[in-house]
């Protein structure tokens, strides 16, 4: 016996009722439940769909789908970080490395001329303000995409919403950026490390808020063959 289309849709609704929000994970769980139910019917053809569904669900344990959700989130976080580091590496290769060096030199010269704590807080505030602006913009895009497709994909949510959490982390470190230059001697080593830190900050923000979201369609189609459908 095979599941009907209405039974398949019932399984999708069942996963949503058990707090599975993302369509890609819903599809994986529906496929797992469907295979389990059809296997049960091979041995017990008279078993009802509801009973077979409940038996299949109980095999996930007392926490239901929570472990599956956690594992999927870890896998997608790993994939997202892979994209992030792949884009970051490009900025240390020709021709982008020219821009990276120029950015570092700008920070180094700026911090070397004095008032390092003032310059650092101003630059940090500018970077954070831009990150918060982009975060709001990406959240709006994500909501519009969800309204159009009526589906939410885990990687898509990470691309358009995860970067927003980064801006809040940056904002919380505003005070530390101000006092760090006062705690250390303005040596060449310190200025080099401090400038490298700001260079990395700019690159990671630019990649997270600009480059990866612009490549969202390509990344999502690579991850989910059914996404374009």
Coordinates of C-alpha atoms in Angstrom, one line a residue:
X1 CA 0.0 0.0 0.0
X2 CA 1.1 3.5 -0.8
X3 CA 0.1 6.8 0.9
X4 CA -2.4 9.0 -1.0
X5 CA -1.7 12.6 -1.7
X6 CA -4.2 13.7 1.0
X7 CA -2.3 11.5 3.5
X8 CA 1.0 13.0 2.5
X9 CA -0.5 16.5 3.1
X10 CA -1.8 15.2 6.5
X11 CA 1.8 14.3 7.4
X12 CA 3.0 17.8 6.5
X13 CA 0.3 19.3 8.7
X14 CA 1.3 16.9 11.4
X15 CA 4.9 18.1 11.4
X16 CA 3.8 21.7 11.5
X17 CA 1.6 20.9 14.6
X18 CA 4.7 19.5 16.3
X19 CA 6.7 22.8 15.8
X20 CA 8.6 22.0 12.6
X21 CA 8.5 25.3 10.8
X22 CA 10.9 24.9 7.9
X23 CA 9.7 23.2 4.7
X24 CA 13.0 21.4 4.0
X25 CA 12.9 19.6 7.4
X26 CA 9.2 19.0 7.1
X27 CA 9.8 17.2 3.8
X28 CA 12.6 15.0 5.3
X29 CA 10.3 14.1 8.2
X30 CA 7.3 13.4 6.0
X31 CA 9.5 11.1 3.8
X32 CA 10.7 9.3 6.9
X33 CA 7.2 8.9 8.4
X34 CA 5.7 7.8 5.0
X35 CA 8.4 5.1 4.6
X36 CA 7.7 3.9 8.1
X37 CA 4.0 3.8 7.6
X38 CA 4.2 1.9 4.3
X39 CA 6.6 -0.6 6.0
X40 CA 4.1 -1.2 8.7
X41 CA 1.3 -1.8 6.2
X42 CA 3.4 -4.5 4.6
X43 CA 3.1 -6.5 7.8
X44 CA -0.3 -5.2 9.0
X45 CA -2.4 -4.2 5.9
X46 CA -5.4 -3.5 8.0
X47 CA -3.7 -1.0 10.3
X48 CA -5.3 2.5 10.0
X49 CA -3.3 5.4 8.8
X50 CA -3.7 7.3 12.1
X51 CA -2.5 4.3 14.1
X52 CA 0.5 3.8 11.8
X53 CA 1.3 7.5 11.9
X54 CA 1.3 7.6 15.7
X55 CA 3.5 4.4 15.9
X56 CA 6.0 6.0 13.5
X57 CA 6.0 9.2 15.5
X58 CA 6.6 7.4 18.8
X59 CA 9.9 6.1 17.4
X60 CA 11.3 9.6 17.5
X61 CA 11.3 9.4 21.3
X62 CA 9.8 11.5 24.1
X63 CA 11.1 14.7 22.6
X64 CA 9.4 14.1 19.2
X65 CA 11.0 15.9 16.3
X66 CA 13.2 18.2 18.6
X67 CA 16.3 16.1 18.0
X68 CA 15.8 16.1 14.3
X69 CA 15.3 19.9 14.3
X70 CA 18.5 20.4 16.3
X71 CA 20.5 18.1 14.0
X72 CA 19.2 20.0 10.9
X73 CA 20.1 23.3 12.4
X74 CA 23.6 22.2 13.2
X75 CA 24.0 20.9 9.6
X76 CA 22.7 24.2 8.1
X77 CA 24.9 26.3 10.4
X78 CA 27.9 24.3 9.2
X79 CA 26.9 24.9 5.6
X80 CA 26.4 28.6 6.2
X81 CA 29.8 28.9 7.9
X82 CA 31.3 27.1 4.9
X83 CA 29.8 29.7 2.5
X84 CA 31.1 32.5 4.8
X85 CA 34.7 31.3 5.0
X86 CA 34.7 30.5 1.3
X87 CA 33.8 34.1 0.5
X88 CA 36.2 35.5 3.1
X89 CA 39.1 33.5 1.6
X90 CA 38.5 35.3 -1.8
X91 CA 39.4 38.6 -0.1
X92 CA 42.9 37.2 0.4
X93 CA 43.4 36.3 -3.2
X94 CA 43.9 38.4 -6.2
X95 CA 42.4 40.8 -7.1
X96 CA 40.3 41.3 -3.9
X97 CA 43.4 41.2 -1.7
X98 CA 44.3 44.7 -3.0
X99 CA 41.1 46.0 -1.5
X100 CA 41.8 44.1 1.8
X101 CA 45.3 45.6 2.0
X102 CA 44.0 49.1 1.2
X103 CA 41.4 48.8 4.0
X104 CA 44.0 47.6 6.5
X105 CA 46.3 50.6 5.6
X106 CA 43.4 53.0 6.0
X107 CA 42.7 51.7 9.5
X108 CA 46.4 51.6 10.5
X109 CA 47.1 55.2 9.4
X110 CA 43.9 56.4 11.1
X111 CA 44.7 54.7 14.4
X112 CA 48.4 55.8 14.2
X113 CA 47.8 59.5 14.1
X114 CA 46.4 59.7 17.7
X115 CA 43.0 59.6 19.4
X116 CA 42.8 55.9 18.7
X117 CA 39.9 55.3 21.0
X118 CA 37.9 58.1 19.4
X119 CA 38.5 56.9 15.9
X120 CA 37.8 53.3 16.9
X121 CA 34.5 54.1 18.5
X122 CA 33.4 56.2 15.5
X123 CA 34.4 53.5 13.0
X124 CA 32.8 50.8 15.1
X125 CA 29.6 52.8 15.4
X126 CA 29.5 53.3 11.6
X127 CA 30.0 49.6 10.9
X128 CA 27.3 48.6 13.5
X129 CA 24.8 51.2 12.2
X130 CA 25.2 49.9 8.7
X131 CA 24.9 46.3 9.9
X132 CA 21.6 47.1 11.8
X133 CA 20.3 48.9 8.7
X134 CA 21.1 45.9 6.5
X135 CA 19.6 43.6 9.1
X136 CA 16.2 45.4 8.9
X137 CA 16.4 45.4 5.1
X138 CA 17.1 41.7 4.9
X139 CA 14.3 40.9 7.4
X140 CA 11.8 42.7 5.2
X141 CA 13.1 40.8 2.2
X142 CA 12.7 37.5 4.1
X143 CA 9.1 38.3 5.0
X144 CA 8.2 39.2 1.4
X145 CA 9.9 36.0 0.2
X146 CA 7.9 33.9 2.7
X147 CA 4.6 35.6 1.7
X148 CA 5.2 34.8 -2.0
X149 CA 6.3 31.2 -1.5
X150 CA 4.3 30.4 1.7
X151 CA 7.3 28.3 2.7
X152 CA 10.2 28.8 5.0
X153 CA 13.5 27.2 4.3
X154 CA 16.1 26.8 7.1
X155 CA 19.1 28.0 5.1
X156 CA 17.1 30.8 3.6
X157 CA 16.2 32.0 7.1
X158 CA 19.9 31.9 8.1
X159 CA 21.0 33.9 5.1
X160 CA 18.4 36.6 5.7
X161 CA 18.1 36.7 9.5
X162 CA 21.1 35.1 11.1
X163 CA 23.4 38.0 10.2
X164 CA 21.1 40.3 12.1
X165 CA 22.1 38.7 15.4
X166 CA 25.7 39.6 14.5
X167 CA 24.9 43.3 14.6
X168 CA 23.5 43.0 18.1
X169 CA 26.7 41.3 19.2
X170 CA 28.8 44.1 17.7
X171 CA 26.6 46.7 19.5
X172 CA 27.1 45.0 22.8
X173 CA 30.9 45.4 22.4
X174 CA 30.8 49.1 21.8
X175 CA 32.2 50.0 25.3
X176 CA 35.0 47.5 25.0
X177 CA 36.2 49.0 21.7
X178 CA 36.4 52.4 23.4
X179 CA 38.5 51.2 26.4
X180 CA 40.8 48.7 24.7
X181 CA 43.1 51.4 23.2
X182 CA 43.5 53.0 26.7
X183 CA 44.6 49.7 28.2
X184 CA 47.4 48.9 25.8
X185 CA 50.5 50.8 24.7
X186 CA 50.2 52.2 21.2
X187 CA 52.9 49.9 19.8
X188 CA 53.3 48.8 16.2
X189 CA 52.1 45.3 17.2
X190 CA 49.0 46.6 18.8
X191 CA 48.1 49.0 16.0
X192 CA 48.7 46.1 13.5
X193 CA 46.4 43.7 15.4
X194 CA 43.8 46.4 16.0
X195 CA 43.7 47.3 12.4
X196 CA 43.5 43.7 11.3
X197 CA 40.6 43.3 13.7
X198 CA 38.7 46.2 12.1
X199 CA 39.6 44.9 8.6
X200 CA 38.1 41.5 9.5
X201 CA 35.1 43.1 11.0
X202 CA 34.3 45.1 7.8
X203 CA 34.9 42.0 5.6
X204 CA 32.7 39.7 7.6
X205 CA 29.9 42.2 7.8
X206 CA 30.1 42.9 4.1
X207 CA 30.0 39.2 3.3
X208 CA 27.2 38.4 5.7
X209 CA 24.9 41.3 4.9
X210 CA 25.7 41.9 1.2
X211 CA 27.5 39.1 -0.7
X212 CA 25.7 36.0 0.7
X213 CA 22.2 37.4 0.5
X214 CA 22.9 38.5 -3.1
X215 CA 23.8 34.9 -3.9
X216 CA 20.8 33.5 -2.0
X217 CA 19.0 32.0 -5.0
X218 CA 22.1 30.2 -6.2
X219 CA 22.9 28.8 -2.8
X220 CA 19.3 27.7 -2.1
X221 CA 19.0 26.0 -5.5
X222 CA 22.3 24.1 -4.8
X223 CA 21.1 23.0 -1.4
X224 CA 17.5 22.2 -2.2
X225 CA 16.9 20.8 -5.7
X226 CA 13.1 21.3 -5.2
X227 CA 13.5 25.0 -4.2
X228 CA 13.1 26.4 -7.8
X229 CA 9.8 24.4 -8.1

